[in-house]
C-alpha cells in the first residue's frame, strides 16, 4: 500500500509512477503496488472542492492565510469554509477527512485485500498516516517504509522548522547559481534574499498577466519557488524562472507549481490544495487570530525570502471557521510499542521534513533509520539511488535492516 503525501496527493497516480520508477527493482517482482486516494482526495467520492473555474480565473483560490501575503478576517475564513461545504457535499463531508479516518480506511483496505499484515510505503505526509496506523493497529503491521518523516513530536510549530529548511535550500540554490554572472539572485549569496525580495515584491501591486485573463501574483511566485526547492535537480529551473519573471514571463515557474500540485495549465485539474486544506483543518489544533499573527511573524523570520515586507498583521488560521472540531493527529506519543522493525528514511538536506524529524520518528517507532546525504525531499519511490533501492528492497522483501545505515545521492 502506498501514499504519496500532501496531504492531498493521489495514491492512485503515485502507484502508477512508482511502478514505472521501480520497474527493475526486486520490490516490484515481489509485491503488487496498490495506491489509494485518501478521503476527500482525487477520485474519492465525495472529494473536497472549494472553487470553481470562475474563482480560478479571478485568482481567488487561497486556502492558507498565514504564509499568504494579505490581510484576512473572520468573514474570509467563514466564506472559505462555506464554499468547501457547498462544493463537497455538505458539512458532514468536511468532518470525515481526518488522517485518523484515513487510517481506519487503510485497515479496511488491508482486510479487503485478504487480511494479511500490512506492507506500507508512505512519503512525507504519508509517514503521518503510517505512524498513526502503527499506533492504532501495531499488530497488523508487517513492514513500513516511512520516507521524509513528519516530526511526531511537534504540532503546528513544525512549520517553522520547515520554513527554515526552505530558507536553507534557497540559500544553497543561490550559492549554486552565484558562479553565473547572469544569476538573477546575483553573484553574492549573502544578498540573494534581498535581491529576490526586490524582484518579488512588485508583484504585490502589479501581477503578471498570462493565459486567458489569469494573473501571476506575488503569492503564486512564492508557491512556485517553494515547490521547486523540494528537489535540487529543479533549482536551475527556479533560477531561470525568476529571470523570466523579471522579463514579465511567469510560464517556467507556473510549470513547476503545476507539476507539484497536479493542476492544469489554466488552474484546473486536481484538488490537491483543497484536500490539503480540509485534511489539515481536521488534523490540527486551530490558532487564534493572535496566534496566527505570531506564526506569520515567526515564519517571515525563519524564511525571509518569503517575506512580502507588509508586516504580520492580518494573518489568520484559515481553519478557524471550519464547521467540525478537529480529530487532532499531532503530536504523536513519545513511544509506539508492539511493532515489528520499521524503516525510516531521512535526507540530510530535506527542506520540507528535516533530518531531525526522521531521527525522532525512528525513535518513536523503535525502528531503523537510513540517513541519506543529499538535497531533496524523499527518495524511496524514485528508483534513482542504487544504495537506497537496495536498502528498501532488503527490508520489504526479507525484513533486513542495517543499524546506522547511510547512503549518498
Coordinates of C-alpha atoms in Angstrom, one line a residue:
X1 CA 0.0 0.0 0.0
X2 CA 1.3 3.4 -1.0
X3 CA 0.7 7.1 -0.1
X4 CA 2.4 9.9 -1.8
X5 CA 2.0 12.6 0.8
X6 CA 0.5 16.1 0.8
X7 CA -1.9 15.8 2.4
X8 CA -3.8 15.9 -0.9
X9 CA -1.6 13.7 -3.1
X10 CA -3.4 11.0 -5.1
X11 CA -2.3 7.5 -4.2
X12 CA -3.6 6.1 -7.5
X13 CA -1.2 8.2 -9.5
X14 CA 1.6 7.5 -7.1
X15 CA 1.3 3.8 -7.5
X16 CA 1.5 4.1 -11.3
X17 CA 4.5 6.4 -11.1
X18 CA 6.3 4.2 -8.5
X19 CA 5.6 1.1 -10.7
X20 CA 7.5 2.7 -13.6
X21 CA 10.3 4.1 -11.4
X22 CA 10.8 0.7 -9.7
X23 CA 10.2 -1.4 -12.8
X24 CA 13.5 -3.2 -12.5
X25 CA 13.5 -3.4 -8.7
X26 CA 13.1 -6.7 -6.7
X27 CA 10.3 -4.9 -4.9
X28 CA 8.0 -4.9 -8.0
X29 CA 8.9 -8.6 -8.6
X30 CA 7.8 -9.5 -5.1
X31 CA 4.8 -7.1 -4.4
X32 CA 1.8 -5.6 -6.1
X33 CA 1.8 -1.8 -5.7
X34 CA -1.6 -0.5 -4.5
X35 CA -2.3 3.1 -4.3
X36 CA -5.5 4.6 -2.9
X37 CA -6.9 8.2 -2.8
X38 CA -7.5 9.1 0.9
X39 CA -10.8 10.6 1.9
X40 CA -11.5 13.8 0.1
X41 CA -8.6 13.4 -2.4
X42 CA -8.6 12.9 -6.1
X43 CA -11.1 10.3 -7.3
X44 CA -12.6 9.7 -3.8
X45 CA -16.4 10.4 -3.7
X46 CA -17.2 12.9 -2.3
X47 CA -14.0 14.8 -2.9
X48 CA -13.1 18.2 -1.5
X49 CA -13.9 21.1 -3.8
X50 CA -13.9 24.7 -2.7
X51 CA -13.5 26.6 -6.0
X52 CA -14.9 26.7 -9.5
X53 CA -13.4 28.0 -12.8
X54 CA -14.7 31.5 -12.1
X55 CA -12.8 31.5 -8.8
X56 CA -9.6 30.3 -10.5
X57 CA -9.9 32.9 -13.2
X58 CA -10.2 35.6 -10.5
X59 CA -7.2 34.1 -8.6
X60 CA -9.5 33.7 -5.6
X61 CA -8.2 30.2 -4.6
X62 CA -6.1 30.7 -1.4
X63 CA -6.5 28.1 1.4
X64 CA -3.8 29.4 3.7
X65 CA -3.8 32.8 5.4
X66 CA -0.5 32.9 7.3
X67 CA 2.3 32.5 4.8
X68 CA 0.0 34.0 2.1
X69 CA 0.6 37.8 1.8
X70 CA -2.5 39.8 2.6
X71 CA -5.0 40.8 5.3
X72 CA -7.7 38.3 6.2
X73 CA -10.7 38.5 8.5
X74 CA -13.2 36.1 10.2
X75 CA -15.5 36.6 7.2
X76 CA -12.8 35.3 4.9
X77 CA -12.5 32.1 6.9
X78 CA -16.3 31.7 7.1
X79 CA -16.7 32.2 3.3
X80 CA -13.9 29.7 2.6
X81 CA -15.4 27.0 4.8
X82 CA -18.9 27.6 3.4
X83 CA -17.6 27.3 -0.2
X84 CA -15.9 24.0 0.7
X85 CA -19.0 22.6 2.3
X86 CA -21.1 23.6 -0.7
X87 CA -18.7 22.1 -3.2
X88 CA -18.0 18.9 -1.3
X89 CA -21.4 17.5 -0.4
X90 CA -22.1 19.4 2.8
X91 CA -20.6 19.9 6.3
X92 CA -20.8 16.2 7.0
X93 CA -18.2 15.5 4.4
X94 CA -15.9 18.1 5.9
X95 CA -15.8 16.2 9.2
X96 CA -14.8 12.9 7.7
X97 CA -11.5 13.6 6.1
X98 CA -9.1 13.5 9.0
X99 CA -5.9 11.3 8.9
X100 CA -7.4 9.2 11.7
X101 CA -10.4 8.5 9.4
X102 CA -8.0 7.5 6.6
X103 CA -6.1 5.2 9.0
X104 CA -9.3 3.3 9.6
X105 CA -9.9 3.1 5.9
X106 CA -6.4 1.8 5.4
X107 CA -7.1 -1.1 7.8
X108 CA -10.4 -1.8 5.9
X109 CA -8.4 -2.0 2.7
X110 CA -5.9 -4.3 4.3
X111 CA -8.7 -6.6 5.4
X112 CA -10.3 -6.4 1.9
X113 CA -7.0 -7.5 0.3
X114 CA -7.1 -10.8 2.2
X115 CA -6.5 -9.8 5.8
X116 CA -2.7 -10.3 5.8
X117 CA -0.4 -7.9 7.6
X118 CA 0.2 -4.5 6.1
X119 CA 3.2 -3.6 3.9
X120 CA 3.2 0.2 3.6
X121 CA 5.3 2.8 1.9
X122 CA 4.4 6.4 2.8
X123 CA 6.4 9.5 1.9
X124 CA 6.1 13.0 3.5
X125 CA 2.6 13.3 5.0
X126 CA 2.3 9.6 4.1
X127 CA 4.6 9.0 7.1
X128 CA 2.0 10.6 9.3
X129 CA -0.6 8.1 8.0
X130 CA 1.9 5.3 8.7
X131 CA 2.8 6.4 12.2
X132 CA -0.9 6.8 13.2
X133 CA -1.7 3.4 11.7
X134 CA 1.2 1.9 13.7
X135 CA -0.1 3.5 16.8
X136 CA -3.7 2.2 16.3
X137 CA -3.0 -1.2 14.7
X138 CA 0.5 -2.3 15.6
X139 CA -0.5 -6.0 15.5
X140 CA -1.4 -5.6 11.8
X141 CA 1.9 -4.3 10.6
X142 CA 4.5 -6.4 8.7
X143 CA 6.7 -3.7 7.2
X144 CA 6.7 0.1 6.9
X145 CA 8.9 2.3 4.8
X146 CA 8.5 5.9 6.0
X147 CA 10.3 8.3 3.7
X148 CA 10.7 12.0 4.5
X149 CA 9.2 11.9 8.0
X150 CA 6.8 14.4 9.6
X151 CA 8.1 15.0 13.1
X152 CA 6.0 13.0 15.6
X153 CA 7.0 15.3 18.5
X154 CA 5.7 18.6 17.0
X155 CA 2.4 20.2 16.4
X156 CA 1.8 23.3 14.3
X157 CA 5.2 24.7 15.2
X158 CA 6.8 22.1 13.0
X159 CA 6.0 24.6 10.1
X160 CA 8.7 26.9 11.4
X161 CA 11.4 24.2 11.1
X162 CA 10.0 23.5 7.6
X163 CA 10.3 27.2 6.6
X164 CA 13.8 27.3 8.0
X165 CA 14.5 24.3 5.8
X166 CA 13.2 26.1 2.7
X167 CA 15.3 29.1 3.5
X168 CA 18.4 26.9 3.8
X169 CA 17.6 25.3 0.4
X170 CA 17.0 28.8 -1.1
X171 CA 20.4 29.9 0.2
X172 CA 22.1 26.7 -1.2
X173 CA 20.4 27.4 -4.5
X174 CA 21.6 30.9 -4.5
X175 CA 25.1 29.8 -3.8
X176 CA 25.0 27.3 -6.7
X177 CA 23.7 30.0 -9.0
X178 CA 26.2 32.7 -7.9
X179 CA 29.0 31.4 -10.2
X180 CA 27.0 32.5 -13.2
X181 CA 27.2 36.2 -13.9
X182 CA 23.6 36.0 -15.2
X183 CA 22.2 34.6 -12.0
X184 CA 19.0 36.5 -11.2
X185 CA 19.8 36.3 -7.5
X186 CA 23.2 37.9 -8.0
X187 CA 26.7 36.7 -7.5
X188 CA 26.8 37.4 -3.8
X189 CA 24.8 34.6 -2.0
X190 CA 24.7 36.7 1.2
X191 CA 22.4 39.2 -0.6
X192 CA 20.3 36.7 -2.5
X193 CA 17.3 37.0 -0.3
X194 CA 17.4 40.8 -0.5
X195 CA 17.7 40.5 -4.3
X196 CA 14.8 38.1 -4.6
X197 CA 12.6 40.4 -2.4
X198 CA 13.2 43.2 -4.8
X199 CA 12.1 41.0 -7.7
X200 CA 9.1 39.5 -5.9
X201 CA 7.5 42.4 -4.0
X202 CA 6.4 44.5 -7.1
X203 CA 4.1 41.6 -7.9
X204 CA 2.0 42.5 -4.8
X205 CA 0.6 45.5 -6.7
X206 CA 1.4 44.5 -10.4
X207 CA 0.8 40.8 -11.0
X208 CA 1.8 39.4 -14.4
X209 CA -0.9 38.5 -16.9
X210 CA -0.9 35.1 -18.6
X211 CA -3.2 32.6 -20.2
X212 CA -6.9 33.5 -20.7
X213 CA -7.1 36.5 -18.4
X214 CA -5.2 34.9 -15.5
X215 CA -2.7 36.7 -13.2
X216 CA 0.6 35.5 -11.7
X217 CA 0.7 37.1 -8.3
X218 CA 3.3 37.5 -5.5
X219 CA 1.8 34.5 -3.8
X220 CA 2.0 32.5 -7.0
X221 CA 5.7 33.3 -7.2
X222 CA 6.3 32.2 -3.6
X223 CA 4.3 29.0 -4.1
X224 CA 6.3 28.2 -7.3
X225 CA 9.7 28.8 -5.7
X226 CA 8.9 26.7 -2.7
X227 CA 7.6 23.8 -4.9
X228 CA 10.9 23.8 -6.8
X229 CA 13.0 23.9 -3.7
X230 CA 12.0 20.3 -2.8
X231 CA 14.5 18.9 -5.3
X232 CA 18.0 20.1 -6.1
X233 CA 17.6 19.0 -9.7
X234 CA 14.9 21.6 -10.2
X235 CA 16.9 24.5 -8.8
X236 CA 18.2 25.7 -12.2
X237 CA 14.6 25.8 -13.5
X238 CA 13.7 28.0 -10.5
X239 CA 16.5 30.5 -11.2
X240 CA 15.7 30.5 -14.9
X241 CA 12.0 31.1 -13.9
X242 CA 13.0 34.0 -11.7
X243 CA 15.0 35.5 -14.5
X244 CA 12.0 35.1 -16.8
X245 CA 9.7 36.8 -14.2
X246 CA 12.0 39.8 -14.3
X247 CA 11.2 40.0 -18.0
X248 CA 7.4 39.6 -17.4
X249 CA 7.1 35.8 -18.2
X250 CA 5.9 33.5 -15.5
X251 CA 5.5 30.3 -17.5
X252 CA 8.5 28.5 -16.2
X253 CA 7.6 29.0 -12.6
X254 CA 4.0 28.1 -13.3
X255 CA 5.1 24.8 -14.8
X256 CA 7.0 24.0 -11.6
X257 CA 4.0 24.7 -9.3
X258 CA 1.6 22.9 -11.6
X259 CA 3.8 19.8 -11.7
X260 CA 3.9 19.8 -7.9
X261 CA 0.1 20.2 -7.4
X262 CA -1.1 18.3 -10.4
X263 CA -3.2 21.3 -11.5
X264 CA -3.8 22.1 -15.2
X265 CA -2.2 24.9 -17.1
X266 CA -5.2 27.2 -16.5
X267 CA -5.5 26.4 -12.8
X268 CA -7.9 23.4 -13.1
X269 CA -7.3 19.7 -12.6
X270 CA -6.6 18.0 -9.3
X271 CA -7.9 19.1 -5.9
X272 CA -4.5 18.9 -4.1
X273 CA -4.7 22.3 -2.4
X274 CA -8.3 22.0 -1.4
X275 CA -7.9 18.5 0.0
X276 CA -4.7 19.6 1.8
X277 CA -6.7 22.4 3.5
X278 CA -9.6 20.2 4.5
X279 CA -7.4 17.4 6.0
X280 CA -5.2 20.0 7.8
X281 CA -8.4 21.5 9.3
X282 CA -9.4 18.1 10.7
X283 CA -5.9 17.2 11.9
X284 CA -4.5 20.3 13.7
X285 CA -5.4 22.4 16.7
X286 CA -6.6 25.8 15.4
X287 CA -4.9 29.1 16.1
X288 CA -6.5 32.2 17.5
X289 CA -6.1 35.3 15.4
X290 CA -3.3 36.5 17.8
X291 CA -1.5 33.2 17.4
X292 CA -1.8 33.3 13.6
X293 CA -0.2 36.8 13.6
X294 CA 2.6 35.5 15.8
X295 CA 3.1 32.5 13.5
X296 CA 3.3 34.8 10.5
X297 CA 5.9 36.9 12.2
X298 CA 8.0 33.8 13.1
X299 CA 7.5 32.4 9.6
X300 CA 9.0 35.5 8.0
X301 CA 11.8 35.4 10.5
X302 CA 12.5 31.8 9.7
X303 CA 12.3 32.2 5.9
X304 CA 12.9 35.9 5.0
X305 CA 12.8 35.1 1.3
X306 CA 9.0 34.7 1.6
X307 CA 8.6 38.0 3.5
X308 CA 6.4 40.4 1.4
X309 CA 7.6 43.3 3.6
X310 CA 4.0 44.2 4.7
X311 CA 4.2 43.1 8.3
X312 CA 2.5 40.3 10.2
X313 CA -0.9 41.9 10.9
X314 CA -3.9 40.4 9.2
X315 CA -2.8 36.7 9.4
X316 CA -5.5 34.2 10.1
X317 CA -5.9 30.5 10.7
X318 CA -7.9 29.6 7.5
X319 CA -9.5 26.7 9.5
X320 CA -10.9 28.9 12.3
X321 CA -14.5 28.7 10.8
X322 CA -14.3 25.0 9.9
X323 CA -17.7 23.6 11.0
X324 CA -16.4 20.5 12.6
X325 CA -13.9 20.1 15.5
X326 CA -10.6 18.5 14.6
X327 CA -9.6 14.9 15.4
X328 CA -6.1 16.0 16.2
X329 CA -3.3 14.0 14.8
X330 CA -0.3 16.0 16.1
X331 CA 1.8 15.3 18.0
X332 CA 2.3 11.5 18.5
X333 CA 3.0 9.7 21.7
X334 CA 6.7 9.6 22.7
X335 CA 6.8 5.8 22.0
X336 CA 4.7 3.4 20.0
X337 CA 5.1 -0.2 21.1
X338 CA 4.3 -3.6 19.8
X339 CA 5.7 -3.0 16.3
X340 CA 8.0 -5.1 14.1
X341 CA 11.0 -3.1 12.9
X342 CA 10.1 -0.2 10.6
X343 CA 12.4 1.7 8.2
X344 CA 12.5 5.5 8.3
X345 CA 14.4 7.3 5.6
X346 CA 15.6 10.8 6.1
X347 CA 17.7 13.0 3.8
X348 CA 20.1 15.4 5.4
X349 CA 19.2 18.4 3.2
X350 CA 15.5 17.7 3.0
X351 CA 13.9 21.2 3.0
X352 CA 10.4 20.1 4.0
X353 CA 10.9 17.3 6.5
X354 CA 14.2 18.0 8.3
X355 CA 16.5 15.1 9.1
X356 CA 15.9 15.5 12.8
X357 CA 12.2 14.6 12.2
X358 CA 13.3 11.3 10.7
X359 CA 15.5 10.6 13.7
X360 CA 12.6 11.4 16.0
X361 CA 10.1 9.2 14.1
X362 CA 12.5 6.2 14.1
X363 CA 13.0 6.5 17.8
X364 CA 9.3 6.9 18.4
X365 CA 8.6 3.7 16.5
X366 CA 11.6 1.8 17.9
X367 CA 12.7 1.2 14.3
X368 CA 15.7 1.6 12.0
X369 CA 16.9 4.8 10.4
X370 CA 18.5 5.2 6.9
X371 CA 20.2 8.6 6.6
X372 CA 20.7 9.8 3.1
X373 CA 23.2 12.6 2.3
X374 CA 21.7 14.8 -0.2
X375 CA 19.5 17.8 -1.1
X376 CA 15.9 16.8 -1.8
X377 CA 12.6 15.6 -0.4
X378 CA 12.0 11.8 -0.4
X379 CA 13.8 9.1 -2.4
X380 CA 12.4 5.6 -1.8
X381 CA 9.9 5.6 -4.7
X382 CA 12.2 7.3 -7.2
X383 CA 14.4 4.5 -8.2
X384 CA 17.4 6.9 -8.6
X385 CA 19.7 5.6 -5.9
X386 CA 21.1 2.1 -6.0
X387 CA 22.0 2.3 -2.3
X388 CA 18.5 3.4 -1.2
X389 CA 16.9 0.9 -3.6
X390 CA 18.8 -2.0 -2.1
X391 CA 18.1 -1.0 1.5
X392 CA 14.4 -0.7 0.7
X393 CA 14.3 -4.0 -1.2
X394 CA 16.2 -5.8 1.5
X395 CA 13.8 -4.5 4.1
X396 CA 10.5 -5.0 2.3
X397 CA 11.3 -8.5 1.0
X398 CA 13.4 -10.0 3.8
X399 CA 12.9 -7.5 6.7
X400 CA 16.7 -7.0 6.8
X401 CA 17.9 -3.6 8.1
X402 CA 21.4 -2.2 9.0
X403 CA 21.9 -0.1 12.1
X404 CA 23.0 3.5 11.4
X405 CA 22.9 2.9 7.6
X406 CA 23.9 5.7 5.2
X407 CA 23.6 6.4 1.5
X408 CA 24.7 9.4 -0.6
X409 CA 22.9 10.8 -3.5

